mmCIF file of C-alpha atoms and ligand atoms in Angstrom:
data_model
loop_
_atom_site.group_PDB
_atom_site.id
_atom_site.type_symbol
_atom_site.label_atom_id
_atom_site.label_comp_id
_atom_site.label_asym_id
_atom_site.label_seq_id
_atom_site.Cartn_x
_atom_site.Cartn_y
_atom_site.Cartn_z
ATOM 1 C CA UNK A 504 7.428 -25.313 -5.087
ATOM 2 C CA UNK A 505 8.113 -26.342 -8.597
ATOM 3 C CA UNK A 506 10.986 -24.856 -10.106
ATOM 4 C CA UNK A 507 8.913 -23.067 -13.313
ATOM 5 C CA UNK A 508 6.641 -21.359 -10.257
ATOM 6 C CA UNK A 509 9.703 -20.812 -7.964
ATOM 7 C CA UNK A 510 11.107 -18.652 -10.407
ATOM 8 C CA UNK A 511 8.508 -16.681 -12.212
ATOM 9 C CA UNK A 512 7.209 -15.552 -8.181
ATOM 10 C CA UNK A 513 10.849 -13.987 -8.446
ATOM 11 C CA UNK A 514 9.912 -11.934 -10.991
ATOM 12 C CA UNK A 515 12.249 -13.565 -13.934
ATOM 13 C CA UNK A 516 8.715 -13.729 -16.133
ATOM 14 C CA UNK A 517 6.097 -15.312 -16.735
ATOM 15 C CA UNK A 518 5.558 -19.176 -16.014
ATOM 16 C CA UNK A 519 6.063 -19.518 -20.144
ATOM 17 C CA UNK A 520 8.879 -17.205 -20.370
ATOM 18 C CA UNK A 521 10.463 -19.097 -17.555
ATOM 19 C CA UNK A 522 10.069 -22.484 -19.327
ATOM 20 C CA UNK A 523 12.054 -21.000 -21.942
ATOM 21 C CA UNK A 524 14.500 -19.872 -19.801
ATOM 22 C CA UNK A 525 15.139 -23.388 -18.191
ATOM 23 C CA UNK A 526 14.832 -25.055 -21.926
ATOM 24 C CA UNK A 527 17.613 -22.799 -22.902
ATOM 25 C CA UNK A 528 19.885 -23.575 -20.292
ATOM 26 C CA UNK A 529 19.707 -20.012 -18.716
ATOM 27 C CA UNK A 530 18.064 -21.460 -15.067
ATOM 28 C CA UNK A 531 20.842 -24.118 -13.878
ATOM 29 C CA UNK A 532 22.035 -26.501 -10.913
ATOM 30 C CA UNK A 533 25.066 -24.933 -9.056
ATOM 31 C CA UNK A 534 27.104 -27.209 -11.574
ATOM 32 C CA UNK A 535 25.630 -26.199 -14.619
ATOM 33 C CA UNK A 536 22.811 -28.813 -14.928
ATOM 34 C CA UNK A 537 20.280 -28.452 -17.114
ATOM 35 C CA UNK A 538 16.748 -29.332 -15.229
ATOM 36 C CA UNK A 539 13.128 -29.968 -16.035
ATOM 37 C CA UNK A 540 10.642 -27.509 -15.205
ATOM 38 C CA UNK A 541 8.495 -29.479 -13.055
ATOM 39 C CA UNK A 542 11.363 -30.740 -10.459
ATOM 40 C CA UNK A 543 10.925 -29.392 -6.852
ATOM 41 C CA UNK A 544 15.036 -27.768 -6.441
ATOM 42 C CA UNK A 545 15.501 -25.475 -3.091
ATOM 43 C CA UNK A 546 16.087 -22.101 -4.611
ATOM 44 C CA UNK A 547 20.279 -21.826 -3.198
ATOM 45 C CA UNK A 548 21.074 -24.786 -5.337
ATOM 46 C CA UNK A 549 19.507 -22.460 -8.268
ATOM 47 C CA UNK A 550 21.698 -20.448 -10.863
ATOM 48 C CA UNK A 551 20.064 -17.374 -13.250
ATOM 49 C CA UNK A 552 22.794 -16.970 -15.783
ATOM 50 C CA UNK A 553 25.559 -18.525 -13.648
ATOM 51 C CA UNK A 554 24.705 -15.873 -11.089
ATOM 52 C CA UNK A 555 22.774 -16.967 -7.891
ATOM 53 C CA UNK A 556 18.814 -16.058 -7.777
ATOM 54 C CA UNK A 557 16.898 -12.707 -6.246
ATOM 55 C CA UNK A 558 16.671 -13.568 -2.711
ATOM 56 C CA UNK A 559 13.594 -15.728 -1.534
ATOM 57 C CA UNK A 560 10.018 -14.010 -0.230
ATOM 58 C CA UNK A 561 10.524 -12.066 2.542
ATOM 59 C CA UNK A 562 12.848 -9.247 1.502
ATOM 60 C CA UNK A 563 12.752 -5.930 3.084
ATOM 61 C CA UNK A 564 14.825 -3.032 1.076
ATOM 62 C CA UNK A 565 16.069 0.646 2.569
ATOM 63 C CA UNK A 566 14.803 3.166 -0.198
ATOM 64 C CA UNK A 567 15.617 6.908 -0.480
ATOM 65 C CA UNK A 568 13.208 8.146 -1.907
ATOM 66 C CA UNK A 569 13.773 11.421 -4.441
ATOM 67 C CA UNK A 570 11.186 14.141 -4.677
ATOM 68 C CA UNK A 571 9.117 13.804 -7.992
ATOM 69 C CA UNK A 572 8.409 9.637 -7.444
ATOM 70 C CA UNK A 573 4.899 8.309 -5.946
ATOM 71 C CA UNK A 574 5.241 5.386 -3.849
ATOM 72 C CA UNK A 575 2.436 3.526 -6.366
ATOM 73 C CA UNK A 576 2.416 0.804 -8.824
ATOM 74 C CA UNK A 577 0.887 2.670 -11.815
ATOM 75 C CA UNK A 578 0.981 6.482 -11.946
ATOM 76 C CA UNK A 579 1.414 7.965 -15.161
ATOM 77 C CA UNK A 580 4.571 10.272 -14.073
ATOM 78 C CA UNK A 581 7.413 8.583 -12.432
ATOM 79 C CA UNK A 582 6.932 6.297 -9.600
ATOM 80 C CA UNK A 583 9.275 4.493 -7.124
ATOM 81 C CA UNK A 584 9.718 1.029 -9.007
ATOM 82 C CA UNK A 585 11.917 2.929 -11.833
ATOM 83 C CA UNK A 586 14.628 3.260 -9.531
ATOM 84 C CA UNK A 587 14.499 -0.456 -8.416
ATOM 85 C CA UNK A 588 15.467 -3.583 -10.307
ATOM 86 C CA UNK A 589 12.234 -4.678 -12.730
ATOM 87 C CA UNK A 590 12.038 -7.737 -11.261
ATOM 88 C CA UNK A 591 10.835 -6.554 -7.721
ATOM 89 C CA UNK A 592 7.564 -4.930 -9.278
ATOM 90 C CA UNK A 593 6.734 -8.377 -10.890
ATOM 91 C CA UNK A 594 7.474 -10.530 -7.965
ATOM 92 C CA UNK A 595 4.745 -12.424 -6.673
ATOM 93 C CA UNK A 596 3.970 -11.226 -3.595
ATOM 94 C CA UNK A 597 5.091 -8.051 -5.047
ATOM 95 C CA UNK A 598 7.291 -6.236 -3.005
ATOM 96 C CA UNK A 599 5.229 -3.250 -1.772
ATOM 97 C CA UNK A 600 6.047 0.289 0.015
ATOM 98 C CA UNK A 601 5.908 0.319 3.542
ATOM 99 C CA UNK A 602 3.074 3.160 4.278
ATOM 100 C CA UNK A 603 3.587 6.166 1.681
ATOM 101 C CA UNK A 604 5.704 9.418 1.176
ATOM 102 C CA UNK A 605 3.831 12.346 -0.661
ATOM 103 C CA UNK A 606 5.580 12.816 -4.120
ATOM 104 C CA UNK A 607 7.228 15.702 -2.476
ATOM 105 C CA UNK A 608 8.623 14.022 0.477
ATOM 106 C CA UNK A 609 12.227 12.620 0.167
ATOM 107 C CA UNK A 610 13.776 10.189 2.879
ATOM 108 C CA UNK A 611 13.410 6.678 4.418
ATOM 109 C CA UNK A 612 10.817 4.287 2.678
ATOM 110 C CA UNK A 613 10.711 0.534 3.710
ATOM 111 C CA UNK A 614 10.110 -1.820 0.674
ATOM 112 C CA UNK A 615 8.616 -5.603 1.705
ATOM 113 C CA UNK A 616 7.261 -8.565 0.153
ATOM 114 C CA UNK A 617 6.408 -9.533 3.560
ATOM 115 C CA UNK A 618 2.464 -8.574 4.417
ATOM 116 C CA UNK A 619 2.489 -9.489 8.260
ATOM 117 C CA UNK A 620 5.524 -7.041 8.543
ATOM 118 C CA UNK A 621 3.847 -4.241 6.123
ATOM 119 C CA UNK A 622 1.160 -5.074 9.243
ATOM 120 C CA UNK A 623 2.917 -4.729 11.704
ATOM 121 C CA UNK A 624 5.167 -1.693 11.148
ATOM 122 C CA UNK A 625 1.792 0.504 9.275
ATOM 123 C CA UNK A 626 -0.895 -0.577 11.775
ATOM 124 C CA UNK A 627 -2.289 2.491 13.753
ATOM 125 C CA UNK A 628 -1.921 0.447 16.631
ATOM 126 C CA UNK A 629 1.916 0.196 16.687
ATOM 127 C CA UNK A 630 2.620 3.603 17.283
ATOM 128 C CA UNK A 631 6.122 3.196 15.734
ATOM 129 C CA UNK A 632 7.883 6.579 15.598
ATOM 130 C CA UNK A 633 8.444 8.449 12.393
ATOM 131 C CA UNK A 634 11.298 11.232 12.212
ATOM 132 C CA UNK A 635 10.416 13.742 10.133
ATOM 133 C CA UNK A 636 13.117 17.346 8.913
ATOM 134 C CA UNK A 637 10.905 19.733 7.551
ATOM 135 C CA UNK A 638 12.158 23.068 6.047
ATOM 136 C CA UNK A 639 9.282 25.976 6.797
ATOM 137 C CA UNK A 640 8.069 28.896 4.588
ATOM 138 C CA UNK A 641 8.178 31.225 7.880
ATOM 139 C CA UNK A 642 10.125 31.085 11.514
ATOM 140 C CA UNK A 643 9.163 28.979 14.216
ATOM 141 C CA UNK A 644 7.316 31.137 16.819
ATOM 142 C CA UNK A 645 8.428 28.815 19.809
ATOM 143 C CA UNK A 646 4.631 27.592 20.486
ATOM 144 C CA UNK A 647 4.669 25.147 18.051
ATOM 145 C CA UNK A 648 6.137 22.123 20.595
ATOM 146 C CA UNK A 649 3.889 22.833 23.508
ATOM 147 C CA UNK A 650 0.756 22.862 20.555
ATOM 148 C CA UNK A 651 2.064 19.130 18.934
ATOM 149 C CA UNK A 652 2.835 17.761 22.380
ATOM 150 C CA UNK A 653 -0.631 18.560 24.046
ATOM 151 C CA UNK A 654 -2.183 15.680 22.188
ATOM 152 C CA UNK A 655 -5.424 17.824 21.640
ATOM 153 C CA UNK A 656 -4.904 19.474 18.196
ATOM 154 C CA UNK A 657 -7.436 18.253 15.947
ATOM 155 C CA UNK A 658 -6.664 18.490 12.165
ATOM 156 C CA UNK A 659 -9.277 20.351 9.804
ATOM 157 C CA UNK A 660 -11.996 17.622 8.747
ATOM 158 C CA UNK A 661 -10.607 15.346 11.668
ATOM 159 C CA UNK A 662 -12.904 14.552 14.766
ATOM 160 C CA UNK A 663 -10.297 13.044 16.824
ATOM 161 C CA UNK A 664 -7.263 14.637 18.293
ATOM 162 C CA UNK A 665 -3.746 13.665 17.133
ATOM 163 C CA UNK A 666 -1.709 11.698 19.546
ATOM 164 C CA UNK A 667 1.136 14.049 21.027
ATOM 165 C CA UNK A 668 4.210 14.539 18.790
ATOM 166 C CA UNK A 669 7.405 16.073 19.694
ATOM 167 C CA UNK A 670 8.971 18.625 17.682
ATOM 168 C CA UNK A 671 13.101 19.968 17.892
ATOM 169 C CA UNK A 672 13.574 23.701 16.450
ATOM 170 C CA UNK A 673 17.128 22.228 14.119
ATOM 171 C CA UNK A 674 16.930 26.052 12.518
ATOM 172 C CA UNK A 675 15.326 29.514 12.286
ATOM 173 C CA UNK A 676 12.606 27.260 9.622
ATOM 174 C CA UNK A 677 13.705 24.104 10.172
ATOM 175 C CA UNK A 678 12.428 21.345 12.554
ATOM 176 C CA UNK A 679 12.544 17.563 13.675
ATOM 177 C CA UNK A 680 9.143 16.299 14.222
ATOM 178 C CA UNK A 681 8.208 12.804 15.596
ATOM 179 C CA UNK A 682 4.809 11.298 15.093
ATOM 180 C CA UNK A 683 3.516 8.107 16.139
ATOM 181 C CA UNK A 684 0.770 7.888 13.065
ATOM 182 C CA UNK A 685 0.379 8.285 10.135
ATOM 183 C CA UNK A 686 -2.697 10.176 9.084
ATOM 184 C CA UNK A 687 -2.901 11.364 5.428
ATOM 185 C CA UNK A 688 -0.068 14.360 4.661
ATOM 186 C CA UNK A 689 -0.189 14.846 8.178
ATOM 187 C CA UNK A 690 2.747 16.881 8.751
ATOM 188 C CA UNK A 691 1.917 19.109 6.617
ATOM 189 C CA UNK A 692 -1.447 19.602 7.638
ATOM 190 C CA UNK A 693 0.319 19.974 11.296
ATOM 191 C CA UNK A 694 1.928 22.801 10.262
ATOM 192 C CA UNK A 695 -0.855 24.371 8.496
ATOM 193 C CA UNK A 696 -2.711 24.400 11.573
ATOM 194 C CA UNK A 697 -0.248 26.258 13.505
ATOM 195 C CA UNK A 698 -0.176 28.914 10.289
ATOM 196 C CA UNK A 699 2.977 27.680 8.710
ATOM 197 C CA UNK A 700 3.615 25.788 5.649
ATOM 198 C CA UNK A 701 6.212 22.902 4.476
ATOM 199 C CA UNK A 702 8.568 23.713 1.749
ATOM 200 C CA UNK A 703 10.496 20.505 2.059
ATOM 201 C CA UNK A 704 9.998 17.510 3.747
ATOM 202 C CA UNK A 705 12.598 14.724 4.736
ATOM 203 C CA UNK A 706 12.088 10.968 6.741
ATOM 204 C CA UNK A 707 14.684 10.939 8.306
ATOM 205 C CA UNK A 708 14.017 7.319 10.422
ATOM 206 C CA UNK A 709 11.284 4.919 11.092
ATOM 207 C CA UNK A 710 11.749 4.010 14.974
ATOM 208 C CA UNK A 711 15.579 3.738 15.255
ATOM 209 C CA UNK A 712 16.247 3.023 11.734
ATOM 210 C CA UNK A 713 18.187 5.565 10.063
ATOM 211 C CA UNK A 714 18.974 6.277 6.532
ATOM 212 C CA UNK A 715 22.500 6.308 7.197
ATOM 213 C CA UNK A 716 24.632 7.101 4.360
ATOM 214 C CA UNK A 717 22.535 5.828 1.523
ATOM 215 C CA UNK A 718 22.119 8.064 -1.343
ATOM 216 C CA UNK A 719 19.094 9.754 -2.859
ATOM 217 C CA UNK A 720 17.240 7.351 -4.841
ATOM 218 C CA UNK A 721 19.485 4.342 -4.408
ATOM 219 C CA UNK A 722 18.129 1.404 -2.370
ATOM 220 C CA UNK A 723 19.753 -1.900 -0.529
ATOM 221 C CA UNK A 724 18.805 -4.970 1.318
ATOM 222 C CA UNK A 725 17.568 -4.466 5.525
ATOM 223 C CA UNK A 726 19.028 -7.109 7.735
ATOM 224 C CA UNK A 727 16.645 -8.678 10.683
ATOM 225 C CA UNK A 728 18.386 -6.671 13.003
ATOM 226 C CA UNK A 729 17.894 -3.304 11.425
ATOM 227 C CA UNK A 730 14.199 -4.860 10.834
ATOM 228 C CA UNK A 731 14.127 -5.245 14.148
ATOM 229 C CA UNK A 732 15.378 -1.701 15.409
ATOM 230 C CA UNK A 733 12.255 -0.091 13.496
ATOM 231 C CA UNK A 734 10.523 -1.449 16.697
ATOM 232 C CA UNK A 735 12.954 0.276 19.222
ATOM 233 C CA UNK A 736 10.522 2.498 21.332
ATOM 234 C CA UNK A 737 11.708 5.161 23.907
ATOM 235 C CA UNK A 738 13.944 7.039 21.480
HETATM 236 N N1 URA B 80 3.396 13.817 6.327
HETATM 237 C C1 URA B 80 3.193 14.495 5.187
HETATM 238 O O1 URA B 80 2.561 15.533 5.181
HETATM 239 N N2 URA B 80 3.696 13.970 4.048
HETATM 240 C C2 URA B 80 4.428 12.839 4.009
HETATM 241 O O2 URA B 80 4.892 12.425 2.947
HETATM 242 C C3 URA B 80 4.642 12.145 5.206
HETATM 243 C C4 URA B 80 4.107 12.655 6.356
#
């Protein structure tokens, strides 16, 4: 890829602001090189203001998602791509939330620039578990497991059943629930069936992918094998 292209599909601007940015010197060879816009130069033998590049397309970033940001491109309160460098909103492909997290919801969101894996890890068919810690506006009565497990509860305005999901009483209002789909707000439309409500609402993991220890609203890079540990089944 030419270099002008290379670098605006990063995100560093447009294809004219990046000319710019090579005619002042800013875009160098490893040794400080001035180039030409039109060269074809592997992007590790790159420099941004002495500093190496953004990595290449295919970048999959950990997000903890606050309450009070939409996983969206354009909402007019605040969405999920203020608390990430610029440059990822205006890469090209842009780098995209894996599935969505009501504006409520706090916890795990993947980021990726990668569509097949997007695919892979949203498609209905996958079935990829999704941990869920929800805090309830009344006690549990103890029915609510056998109910989610069944794999017969139909959701108001739904025709077909949900597939079974297993909840974990963690508290008099709090539980762990585990769903294999991802229907729209459907865990709190889970508990509204069984006459509860969610106050608060937490991912906790995406298949055995854990937050860890990263903190609310900061975000970092996914190595293949954490990518790779979303797909763990029989958790
Ligand atoms: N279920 C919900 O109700 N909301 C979410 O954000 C995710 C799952």
């Amino acid at each position: 890829m030419r270099l002008v292209r290379l670098i605006a599909n990063l995100g560093y601007g447009s294809q004219k602001d990046v000319r710019g940015m090579i005619r002042d010197g800013r875009i160098t060879a490893l040794d400080g090189r001035k180039l030409a816009p039109d060269t074809h130069v592997p992007h590790d033998q790159l420099l941004f203001d002495g500093a190496p590049l953004d990595p290449p397309a295919g970048i999959v970033l950990m997000f903890n998602k606050p309450v009070d940001y939409t996983c969206s491109t354009q909402d007019p309160g605040r969405i999920v791509y203020d608390l990430l460098p610029e440059r990822f909103r205006r890469r090209s492909p842009i780098v995209a939330p894996v599935g969505r997290l009501d504006r409520d919801t706090t916890g795990l969101l993947l980021l990726t620039d990668d569509g097949a894996l997007l695919h892979r890890i949203t498609s209905p068919r996958s079935r990829i578990a999704k941990i869920y810690e929800a805090t309830l506006a009344r006690p549990l009565t103890g029915d609510e497991a056998a109910v989610f497990a069944a794999g017969t509860l139909v959701l108001r305005s739904e025709k077909t059943p949900l597939a079974p999901a297993t909840l974990k009483a963690i508290g008099e209002r709090r539980a762990r629930l585990t769903i294999v789909e991802g229907r729209y707000h459907q865990v709190k439309r889970m508990f509204a069936a069984v006459g509860n409500h969610v106050e608060t609402l937490h991912r906790a993991a995406l298949g055995g992918l854990t937050l860890g220890d990263l903190p609310s609203g900061k975000w970092r890079y996914v190595t293949a094998e954490e990518i790779a540990r979303v797909f763990l089944m029989d958790l």
